[in-house]
Short mmCIF file of N, CA and C in Angstrom, two decimals:
data_model
loop_
_atom_site.label_atom_id
_atom_site.label_comp_id
_atom_site.label_asym_id
_atom_site.label_seq_id
_atom_site.Cartn_x
_atom_site.Cartn_y
_atom_site.Cartn_z
N MET A 23 0.73 -0.57 0.04
CA MET A 23 -0.45 -0.09 0.21
C MET A 23 1.06 1.14 0.10
N LYS A 24 2.11 1.45 1.23
CA LYS A 24 3.03 2.43 1.12
C LYS A 24 3.21 2.53 -0.32
N MET A 25 3.99 1.76 -1.29
CA MET A 25 4.50 1.92 -2.65
C MET A 25 3.06 2.55 -3.76
N PHE A 26 2.53 1.83 -3.49
CA PHE A 26 1.60 2.49 -4.38
C PHE A 26 1.15 4.04 -4.33
N SER A 27 0.99 4.23 -2.89
CA SER A 27 0.66 6.06 -2.73
C SER A 27 1.77 6.65 -3.19
N LYS A 28 2.96 5.99 -2.68
CA LYS A 28 4.43 6.81 -3.46
C LYS A 28 4.18 6.70 -4.59
N HIS A 29 3.79 5.64 -5.91
CA HIS A 29 4.10 5.85 -6.86
C HIS A 29 2.51 6.91 -7.58
N VAL A 30 1.57 6.75 -6.68
CA VAL A 30 0.05 8.17 -7.04
C VAL A 30 1.03 9.56 -6.62
N GLY A 31 1.48 9.55 -5.66
CA GLY A 31 1.84 11.12 -5.63
C GLY A 31 2.82 11.02 -6.83
N LEU A 32 3.78 10.31 -7.18
CA LEU A 32 4.78 11.18 -7.75
C LEU A 32 4.17 11.18 -9.02
N SER A 33 3.28 10.28 -9.52
CA SER A 33 2.70 10.87 -11.41
C SER A 33 1.84 11.98 -10.84
N LEU A 34 1.06 12.07 -9.64
CA LEU A 34 0.14 13.55 -9.63
C LEU A 34 1.38 14.60 -9.58
N VAL A 35 2.38 14.87 -9.60
CA VAL A 35 3.65 15.61 -9.05
C VAL A 35 4.42 15.95 -10.86
N ALA A 36 4.67 14.64 -10.93
CA ALA A 36 4.79 14.69 -12.60
C ALA A 36 3.29 15.35 -13.42
N LEU A 37 2.15 14.56 -13.14
CA LEU A 37 1.05 15.76 -14.28
C LEU A 37 1.17 17.07 -13.67
N SER A 38 1.06 17.39 -12.66
CA SER A 38 1.37 18.69 -12.37
C SER A 38 2.32 19.61 -13.22
N LEU A 39 2.95 18.58 -13.62
CA LEU A 39 4.38 19.36 -13.91
C LEU A 39 3.87 19.54 -15.45
N LEU A 40 3.38 18.51 -15.83
CA LEU A 40 3.00 18.53 -17.74
C LEU A 40 2.03 19.61 -17.70
N LEU A 41 0.89 20.13 -16.56
CA LEU A 41 0.32 20.91 -16.73
C LEU A 41 -0.10 22.32 -16.68
N VAL A 42 1.24 22.94 -15.42
CA VAL A 42 1.80 24.00 -15.67
C VAL A 42 3.19 24.35 -16.22
N ALA A 43 3.64 23.69 -16.79
CA ALA A 43 4.74 24.59 -17.88
C ALA A 43 4.04 24.64 -18.77
N PRO A 44 2.85 24.16 -19.95
CA PRO A 44 2.50 25.25 -20.81
C PRO A 44 2.11 26.75 -20.46
N VAL A 45 1.69 26.79 -19.22
CA VAL A 45 0.60 27.84 -18.98
C VAL A 45 2.11 28.58 -18.73
N SER A 46 3.16 28.49 -18.18
CA SER A 46 4.35 29.18 -17.75
C SER A 46 5.11 29.41 -19.11
N VAL A 47 5.10 29.06 -19.82
CA VAL A 47 5.71 29.33 -21.29
C VAL A 47 4.69 30.04 -22.02
N LEU A 48 3.40 30.24 -22.25
CA LEU A 48 2.81 31.08 -22.35
C LEU A 48 2.56 32.69 -21.86
N ALA A 49 2.93 32.46 -20.76
CA ALA A 49 2.94 33.75 -19.96
C ALA A 49 4.22 34.36 -20.25
N GLN A 50 5.57 33.78 -20.00
CA GLN A 50 6.67 34.78 -20.75
C GLN A 50 6.70 35.25 -22.22
N ASN A 51 5.81 34.59 -22.88
CA ASN A 51 5.46 35.59 -24.01
C ASN A 51 4.11 36.17 -24.39
N GLY A 52 2.88 36.28 -23.17
CA GLY A 52 2.31 36.92 -23.14
C GLY A 52 1.41 35.97 -24.27
N GLY A 53 1.25 34.25 -24.69
CA GLY A 53 0.57 33.73 -25.35
C GLY A 53 0.58 34.08 -27.23
N ARG A 54 1.47 34.69 -27.02
CA ARG A 54 2.19 34.93 -28.42
C ARG A 54 3.07 33.86 -28.81
N ASP A 55 3.18 33.95 -30.13
CA ASP A 55 4.40 32.94 -30.94
C ASP A 55 5.46 34.13 -31.29
N MET A 56 6.15 34.17 -30.56
CA MET A 56 6.69 35.66 -30.89
C MET A 56 8.30 34.96 -31.14
N PRO A 57 8.48 35.50 -32.14
CA PRO A 57 10.49 34.45 -32.90
C PRO A 57 11.31 34.71 -31.90
N SER A 58 12.29 34.59 -32.01
CA SER A 58 13.66 34.97 -31.55
C SER A 58 14.01 35.46 -32.68
N PHE A 59 15.60 36.11 -31.77
CA PHE A 59 16.41 36.97 -32.34
C PHE A 59 16.93 36.07 -34.23
N LYS A 60 17.43 34.95 -33.68
CA LYS A 60 18.06 34.39 -34.11
C LYS A 60 17.29 33.71 -35.56
N SER A 61 15.85 33.93 -35.22
CA SER A 61 15.50 33.15 -36.83
C SER A 61 15.07 34.49 -37.98
N PHE A 62 15.41 36.34 -36.91
CA PHE A 62 15.42 37.13 -37.84
C PHE A 62 16.76 37.10 -38.34
N ASP A 63 17.47 36.52 -37.90
CA ASP A 63 18.90 37.27 -38.13
C ASP A 63 19.67 36.37 -39.04
N LEU A 64 19.09 36.47 -40.36
CA LEU A 64 19.45 35.22 -41.64
C LEU A 64 20.88 35.48 -41.74
N ASN A 65 21.27 36.26 -41.49
CA ASN A 65 22.79 36.21 -41.89
C ASN A 65 23.96 35.37 -40.80
N GLY A 66 22.86 35.50 -39.74
CA GLY A 66 24.03 35.58 -38.79
C GLY A 66 25.34 36.12 -38.28
N ASP A 67 24.98 37.88 -38.77
CA ASP A 67 26.24 38.14 -37.96
C ASP A 67 26.08 38.90 -36.66
N GLY A 68 24.85 39.19 -35.93
CA GLY A 68 24.16 39.47 -34.58
C GLY A 68 23.82 41.04 -34.85
N THR A 69 23.37 41.22 -36.30
CA THR A 69 22.66 42.22 -36.21
C THR A 69 21.25 42.04 -37.34
N LEU A 70 20.46 43.06 -37.06
CA LEU A 70 19.62 43.22 -38.50
C LEU A 70 19.53 44.44 -39.46
N THR A 71 19.51 44.16 -40.30
CA THR A 71 19.20 45.37 -40.95
C THR A 71 17.88 45.57 -41.22
N GLU A 72 17.11 46.63 -41.73
CA GLU A 72 15.76 47.28 -42.59
C GLU A 72 15.41 45.96 -43.42
N SER A 73 16.30 45.62 -44.44
CA SER A 73 15.52 44.93 -45.38
C SER A 73 15.96 43.13 -44.84
N GLU A 74 16.94 42.92 -44.23
CA GLU A 74 16.86 41.76 -43.71
C GLU A 74 15.46 40.90 -42.73
N LEU A 75 15.45 42.32 -42.14
CA LEU A 75 14.15 42.33 -40.67
C LEU A 75 12.87 41.93 -41.86
N HIS A 76 12.79 42.58 -42.69
CA HIS A 76 11.81 42.36 -44.35
C HIS A 76 11.50 41.29 -44.64
N GLU A 77 12.93 40.83 -45.24
CA GLU A 77 12.74 39.53 -45.59
C GLU A 77 12.26 38.51 -44.22
N ALA A 78 12.81 38.62 -43.38
CA ALA A 78 12.18 38.00 -42.15
C ALA A 78 11.15 37.49 -41.76
N ARG A 79 10.52 38.45 -41.73
CA ARG A 79 9.31 39.03 -41.69
C ARG A 79 8.08 38.00 -42.68
N GLU A 80 8.66 38.47 -43.93
CA GLU A 80 7.93 37.66 -45.10
C GLU A 80 8.11 35.98 -45.17
N LYS A 81 9.04 35.78 -44.74
CA LYS A 81 9.59 34.20 -44.14
C LYS A 81 8.72 33.39 -43.63
N ARG A 82 8.47 34.67 -42.17
CA ARG A 82 8.01 33.78 -41.33
C ARG A 82 6.32 33.39 -42.16
N VAL A 83 6.11 34.73 -42.60
CA VAL A 83 4.44 34.54 -43.29
C VAL A 83 4.31 33.53 -44.02
N GLN A 84 4.71 33.04 -44.80
CA GLN A 84 5.29 32.18 -45.91
C GLN A 84 5.07 30.71 -45.08
N GLU A 85 6.32 30.69 -44.47
CA GLU A 85 5.77 29.63 -42.98
C GLU A 85 4.52 29.21 -42.36
N ARG A 86 3.90 30.47 -41.81
CA ARG A 86 2.81 30.14 -41.42
C ARG A 86 1.65 29.92 -42.25
N LYS A 87 1.40 30.45 -43.41
CA LYS A 87 0.30 30.27 -44.29
C LYS A 87 0.34 28.57 -45.03
N ASP A 88 1.95 27.97 -44.99
CA ASP A 88 2.54 26.71 -45.40
C ASP A 88 1.69 25.50 -44.59
N ASP A 89 1.98 26.35 -43.52
CA ASP A 89 1.34 25.31 -42.54
C ASP A 89 -0.01 25.35 -42.08
N GLY A 90 -0.86 26.31 -42.80
CA GLY A 90 -2.22 26.37 -42.10
C GLY A 90 -2.88 27.21 -41.06
N ARG A 91 -1.50 28.06 -40.64
CA ARG A 91 -2.35 28.61 -39.33
C ARG A 91 -2.24 30.04 -39.40
N MET A 92 -2.94 30.29 -38.84
CA MET A 92 -3.40 32.08 -38.50
C MET A 92 -2.73 32.86 -39.00
N LEU A 93 -3.06 33.72 -39.21
CA LEU A 93 -2.35 35.24 -39.87
C LEU A 93 -2.75 36.26 -39.11
N ARG A 94 -2.77 35.79 -37.58
CA ARG A 94 -3.39 37.66 -36.99
C ARG A 94 -2.39 38.40 -36.84
N ASN A 95 -2.74 39.45 -36.78
CA ASN A 95 -1.99 41.36 -36.69
C ASN A 95 -0.22 41.12 -37.86
N VAL A 96 -0.89 40.13 -38.75
CA VAL A 96 0.69 40.71 -39.82
C VAL A 96 0.55 41.45 -40.44
N LYS A 97 -0.27 42.52 -40.38
CA LYS A 97 -0.07 43.52 -40.81
C LYS A 97 0.25 45.21 -39.99
N GLU A 98 -0.04 44.36 -38.60
CA GLU A 98 0.07 45.58 -37.53
C GLU A 98 1.80 45.33 -36.54
N HIS A 99 2.91 45.09 -37.84
CA HIS A 99 3.91 44.93 -37.63
C HIS A 99 4.42 46.43 -37.21
N TYR A 100 5.79 46.69 -36.42
CA TYR A 100 6.43 47.95 -35.98
C TYR A 100 7.50 48.28 -36.90
N GLU A 101 7.74 49.55 -37.57
CA GLU A 101 8.99 49.58 -37.80
C GLU A 101 9.96 49.70 -37.51
N PHE A 102 10.74 49.28 -38.83
CA PHE A 102 12.06 49.04 -38.15
C PHE A 102 12.86 50.27 -37.17
N SER A 103 12.44 51.53 -37.41
CA SER A 103 13.01 52.81 -36.69
C SER A 103 12.39 52.88 -35.36
N ARG A 104 11.42 52.29 -34.96
CA ARG A 104 10.83 52.03 -33.78
C ARG A 104 11.93 50.88 -33.12
N MET A 105 12.18 50.34 -33.55
CA MET A 105 13.41 49.32 -33.19
C MET A 105 14.84 49.40 -32.66
N ASP A 106 14.77 50.57 -33.51
CA ASP A 106 16.62 50.60 -33.95
C ASP A 106 16.51 51.73 -32.40
N ALA A 107 16.92 51.23 -31.79
CA ALA A 107 16.68 52.26 -30.55
C ALA A 107 17.76 53.21 -30.25
N ASN A 108 19.74 53.17 -30.44
CA ASN A 108 20.28 54.32 -31.06
C ASN A 108 20.22 53.91 -32.77
N GLU A 109 19.51 54.33 -33.15
CA GLU A 109 19.46 55.39 -34.65
C GLU A 109 20.86 54.92 -35.47
N ASP A 110 21.23 53.73 -35.39
CA ASP A 110 22.44 53.32 -36.11
C ASP A 110 22.72 52.61 -37.38
N GLY A 111 20.95 52.78 -37.15
CA GLY A 111 20.50 51.63 -39.22
C GLY A 111 20.54 49.86 -38.56
N LEU A 112 20.95 49.14 -37.65
CA LEU A 112 21.04 48.00 -37.50
C LEU A 112 20.02 47.91 -36.11
N VAL A 113 19.91 47.01 -36.13
CA VAL A 113 19.13 46.47 -34.96
C VAL A 113 19.72 44.94 -33.56
N ASN A 114 20.21 45.30 -33.10
CA ASN A 114 20.86 44.20 -32.47
C ASN A 114 19.87 43.99 -31.67
N GLN A 115 20.62 42.47 -30.46
CA GLN A 115 19.57 41.60 -30.03
C GLN A 115 18.58 42.32 -28.69
N LYS A 116 19.83 42.78 -28.01
CA LYS A 116 19.08 43.59 -26.97
C LYS A 116 17.95 44.32 -27.50
N GLU A 117 18.15 45.94 -28.68
CA GLU A 117 16.97 46.18 -28.82
C GLU A 117 15.77 44.77 -29.82
N PHE A 118 16.52 44.35 -30.38
CA PHE A 118 15.06 43.28 -30.71
C PHE A 118 14.10 43.32 -29.29
N GLU A 119 15.12 41.89 -28.43
CA GLU A 119 14.03 41.56 -26.65
C GLU A 119 13.72 42.97 -26.74
N ASP A 120 14.16 44.15 -26.23
CA ASP A 120 13.13 45.34 -25.43
C ASP A 120 11.92 45.37 -26.71
N HIS A 121 11.86 45.61 -27.77
CA HIS A 121 10.95 45.51 -28.41
C HIS A 121 9.76 44.66 -28.26
N GLN A 122 10.38 43.82 -28.30
CA GLN A 122 9.35 42.37 -28.50
C GLN A 122 8.82 42.76 -26.31
N THR A 123 9.68 42.99 -25.63
CA THR A 123 9.01 43.16 -24.35
C THR A 123 7.84 44.41 -24.30
N ARG A 124 8.91 45.13 -24.83
CA ARG A 124 7.77 46.71 -24.96
C ARG A 124 5.96 46.24 -25.35
N ARG A 125 6.48 45.14 -26.32
CA ARG A 125 4.78 44.42 -27.14
C ARG A 125 3.71 43.23 -26.52
N ARG A 126 4.21 43.40 -25.68
CA ARG A 126 3.93 41.89 -24.52
C ARG A 126 2.65 42.90 -23.79
#
């Protein structure tokens, strides 16, 4: 009996982790499927140019279409200049992540 209750207890703990983990992931990005900097940095140089940003957005939209996913807010993206906080013509990972944080 003692062994049975131990297994039941462990099973309940495992089940609760499975239920809580997805909620915490959703809470981190506000329930949105927000892209990573790396997925936008197409040439892998650690910065985004305006043309690279647009190309990555188009690629992301096409992938979503190909997967049959909904395209909510596809036209409601922010201009490059709003992401380029130091106005150097490039968006680095910190500027990208700061922008995403402001959008949540």
